[in-house]
Coordinates of C-alpha atoms in Angstrom, one line a residue:
M13 CA 102.2 126.2 94.5
N14 CA 101.0 128.6 91.8
R15 CA 101.7 132.3 92.3
A16 CA 98.7 133.4 90.2
G17 CA 95.1 132.4 90.9
L18 CA 92.5 132.6 93.6
I19 CA 90.5 130.5 96.1
L20 CA 86.8 130.5 95.3
N21 CA 85.6 130.4 98.8
E22 CA 87.4 133.7 99.5
I23 CA 85.4 135.5 96.9
G24 CA 82.0 134.2 98.0
L25 CA 81.7 131.2 95.6
G26 CA 82.0 128.5 98.2
P27 CA 78.2 127.8 98.3
L28 CA 78.0 127.7 94.5
M29 CA 80.8 125.1 94.4
D30 CA 79.1 123.1 97.2
R31 CA 76.0 122.8 95.0
I32 CA 77.9 121.9 91.8
L33 CA 79.7 119.2 93.6
K34 CA 76.8 117.8 95.6
H35 CA 74.3 117.6 92.7
Y36 CA 76.5 117.1 89.6
L37 CA 80.2 116.4 89.8
G38 CA 80.3 114.7 93.1
P39 CA 78.1 111.7 92.0
V40 CA 80.2 111.3 88.9
C41 CA 83.4 111.2 91.0
R42 CA 81.9 108.6 93.3
A43 CA 80.8 106.4 90.4
L44 CA 84.3 106.6 88.8
Y45 CA 86.3 106.1 92.0
P46 CA 84.3 104.0 94.5
R47 CA 87.5 102.9 96.2
L48 CA 88.2 106.5 97.2
L49 CA 84.7 107.9 97.7
S50 CA 82.5 104.9 98.5
S51 CA 81.2 106.7 101.6
G52 CA 80.9 110.1 100.0
F53 CA 83.0 113.1 100.8
E54 CA 82.8 116.0 103.4
A55 CA 84.9 118.8 101.9
H56 CA 86.5 120.4 98.9
H57 CA 89.1 122.9 98.2
S58 CA 88.3 124.7 94.9
F59 CA 90.5 127.3 93.2
I60 CA 91.6 128.8 89.9
V61 CA 95.2 128.5 88.7
S62 CA 96.8 130.6 86.0
Y63 CA 99.9 130.1 83.9
S64 CA 101.6 132.9 81.9
L65 CA 105.0 133.8 80.6
E66 CA 105.2 136.5 83.3
T67 CA 104.2 134.3 86.3
D68 CA 104.2 130.5 86.4
R69 CA 105.1 128.7 83.3
S70 CA 105.0 125.2 84.7
L71 CA 104.4 123.2 87.9
G72 CA 106.6 120.3 88.9
V73 CA 105.7 116.7 89.6
H74 CA 103.4 116.3 92.6
D75 CA 100.3 114.6 94.0
D76 CA 97.3 116.4 95.4
N77 CA 95.9 116.7 98.9
S78 CA 92.7 115.1 97.8
E79 CA 91.0 111.8 97.2
V80 CA 89.9 112.9 93.8
T81 CA 90.8 116.0 91.7
I82 CA 88.7 117.7 89.1
N83 CA 90.5 119.8 86.5
I84 CA 88.5 122.0 84.2
S85 CA 90.0 124.1 81.4
L86 CA 89.0 127.8 81.3
S87 CA 91.1 129.0 78.3
N88 CA 91.9 128.2 74.7
Q89 CA 94.6 130.6 73.6
Y90 CA 97.9 129.0 74.6
T91 CA 100.5 126.5 73.5
G92 CA 102.4 124.1 75.6
A93 CA 101.4 123.6 79.3
D94 CA 100.2 120.1 78.7
L95 CA 99.2 118.1 81.8
A96 CA 101.5 115.1 82.1
L97 CA 100.0 112.2 84.1
Y98 CA 102.0 109.4 85.7
H99 CA 101.4 106.5 88.0
H100 CA 99.7 106.5 91.4
A101 CA 102.1 107.1 94.3
R102 CA 102.2 108.9 97.7
V103 CA 106.0 109.4 98.1
A104 CA 108.2 112.0 99.8
N105 CA 110.1 112.9 96.6
P106 CA 107.9 112.4 93.5
Q107 CA 110.4 114.1 91.3
L108 CA 112.7 111.2 91.8
E109 CA 110.2 108.6 90.8
K110 CA 110.8 106.7 87.5
K111 CA 107.8 107.7 85.4
E112 CA 106.2 107.0 82.0
R113 CA 104.4 110.1 80.7
Y114 CA 100.9 110.4 79.4
C115 CA 99.9 113.9 78.3
W116 CA 96.5 115.5 78.3
R117 CA 95.9 118.6 76.3
V118 CA 92.5 120.3 76.3
S119 CA 91.0 121.2 72.9
R120 CA 88.8 123.9 74.2
A121 CA 87.7 125.7 77.4
G122 CA 85.2 123.5 79.3
N123 CA 87.0 120.2 78.9
M124 CA 87.3 118.3 82.2
L125 CA 89.6 115.7 83.5
I126 CA 89.0 113.7 86.7
H127 CA 91.9 111.8 88.3
P128 CA 92.8 110.4 91.8
G129 CA 94.7 112.8 94.0
E130 CA 97.4 110.1 94.4
M131 CA 98.2 110.2 90.7
L132 CA 101.5 112.0 90.1
H133 CA 101.3 114.7 87.6
E134 CA 102.8 118.0 86.4
V135 CA 102.1 120.9 84.1
L136 CA 104.8 121.1 81.3
P137 CA 106.3 124.5 80.3
L138 CA 104.0 127.0 78.7
E139 CA 105.1 128.2 75.3
S140 CA 102.8 131.0 74.6
G141 CA 99.5 132.6 75.7
D142 CA 97.8 132.2 79.1
R143 CA 96.4 129.0 80.6
M144 CA 93.8 129.0 83.3
G145 CA 92.0 126.1 85.0
L146 CA 89.5 125.4 87.7
I147 CA 90.7 122.8 90.2
M148 CA 88.6 121.0 92.8
W149 CA 90.1 118.8 95.4
I150 CA 87.5 116.4 96.9
R151 CA 88.3 115.0 100.4
S152 CA 86.7 112.1 102.3
N153 CA 86.9 111.6 106.1
H154 CA 86.0 108.0 105.7
F155 CA 88.9 107.2 103.4
R156 CA 91.3 109.2 105.6
T157 CA 90.3 107.6 108.8
T158 CA 91.2 104.2 107.2
H159 CA 94.2 105.1 105.0
G160 CA 95.5 108.3 106.7
C161 CA 96.0 111.9 105.7
P162 CA 97.8 111.9 102.3
L163 CA 100.3 114.4 103.7
C164 CA 101.2 113.1 107.1
G165 CA 99.6 109.6 107.3
R166 CA 97.6 110.3 110.5
T167 CA 94.0 109.0 110.8
D168 CA 92.9 111.1 113.8
Q169 CA 92.1 114.8 114.3
L170 CA 91.2 115.3 110.7
I171 CA 90.4 118.9 109.6
Y172 CA 86.7 118.1 109.0
E173 CA 85.8 115.7 111.8
N174 CA 83.8 116.7 114.9
G175 CA 85.4 117.4 118.2
P176 CA 84.4 115.9 121.6
D177 CA 81.5 118.4 121.9
G178 CA 80.0 117.1 118.7
K179 CA 80.7 120.3 116.8
E180 CA 82.8 120.5 113.7
R181 CA 86.5 121.3 114.3
T182 CA 87.5 124.7 113.0
R183 CA 91.2 124.3 113.6
D184 CA 93.8 126.2 111.6
P185 CA 96.6 123.7 110.8
C186 CA 99.2 126.5 110.9
H187 CA 98.3 127.6 114.5
D188 CA 96.8 124.5 116.1
P189 CA 98.7 123.6 119.3
N190 CA 98.7 119.9 118.3
P191 CA 99.1 119.9 114.5
H192 CA 100.1 116.9 112.5
P193 CA 103.9 117.4 112.7
Q194 CA 104.6 115.9 109.3
C195 CA 101.6 117.4 107.5
H196 CA 103.3 119.6 104.9
D197 CA 102.1 120.4 101.5
P198 CA 104.3 118.8 98.8
N199 CA 104.4 122.1 96.9
P200 CA 106.6 124.8 98.5
R201 CA 104.8 127.9 99.8
P202 CA 105.6 130.6 102.3
P203 CA 104.8 130.0 106.0
C204 CA 101.6 131.4 107.3
D205 CA 102.4 134.3 109.6
G206 CA 98.8 135.4 110.0
E207 CA 98.9 137.9 107.2
A208 CA 96.1 137.6 104.6
S209 CA 98.6 137.5 101.7
N210 CA 100.2 134.4 103.1
K211 CA 97.0 132.8 104.4
R212 CA 95.8 132.6 100.8
Q213 CA 98.7 130.3 100.1
C214 CA 98.4 128.3 103.4
V215 CA 96.9 124.9 103.9
R216 CA 94.3 126.5 106.2
H217 CA 91.8 127.0 103.4
F218 CA 89.3 124.2 103.5
Q219 CA 85.6 124.5 102.5
K220 CA 83.1 122.4 104.4
I221 CA 80.3 121.2 102.1
R222 CA 77.0 122.6 103.4
K223 CA 73.6 121.0 102.7
A224 CA 71.9 122.7 99.7
R225 CA 69.1 124.8 100.8

């Protein structure tokens, strides 16, 4: 997990991201990946990541906790830090997979890449400058009730589904009395102890897509 960056919903930009995804990027993703988003999507996790010589210079091989990931470049002045894309795989140890590399390098800020969350990828070492990107993880209940949570494989008690009372669940995966026992993020992060500093890095941050007013 990146040490530098921020979660957009925590600074009041959740509704803006809802509208962007619902009216613009969401339909594009559904058209590109009907296998993953044929019945739409219910939630997103949108955040900004930053790479610099003083913080994170790279990010190891991983998949995303999403059905589809949107990656938008926000910077120009850097060298290195290419995004290496590999094959589709949901495996316990992606670093051990035999991979053939395809690198994607933005030419300017504003370039966008859309890929399945199940595609293994990594950010190669930064050589100079600062690299920033906007990441949006799109998630679908319909896909997960059929194929399972990408982290633990379960098809029930999804974060975004409604409870017995018909209301949306607002469970915190770190503190729920019946969490998915194997549902751990593939990228290491400190445990959530209830403090805001750790909660920002915890898997509890999910944004429900609201209907645009």
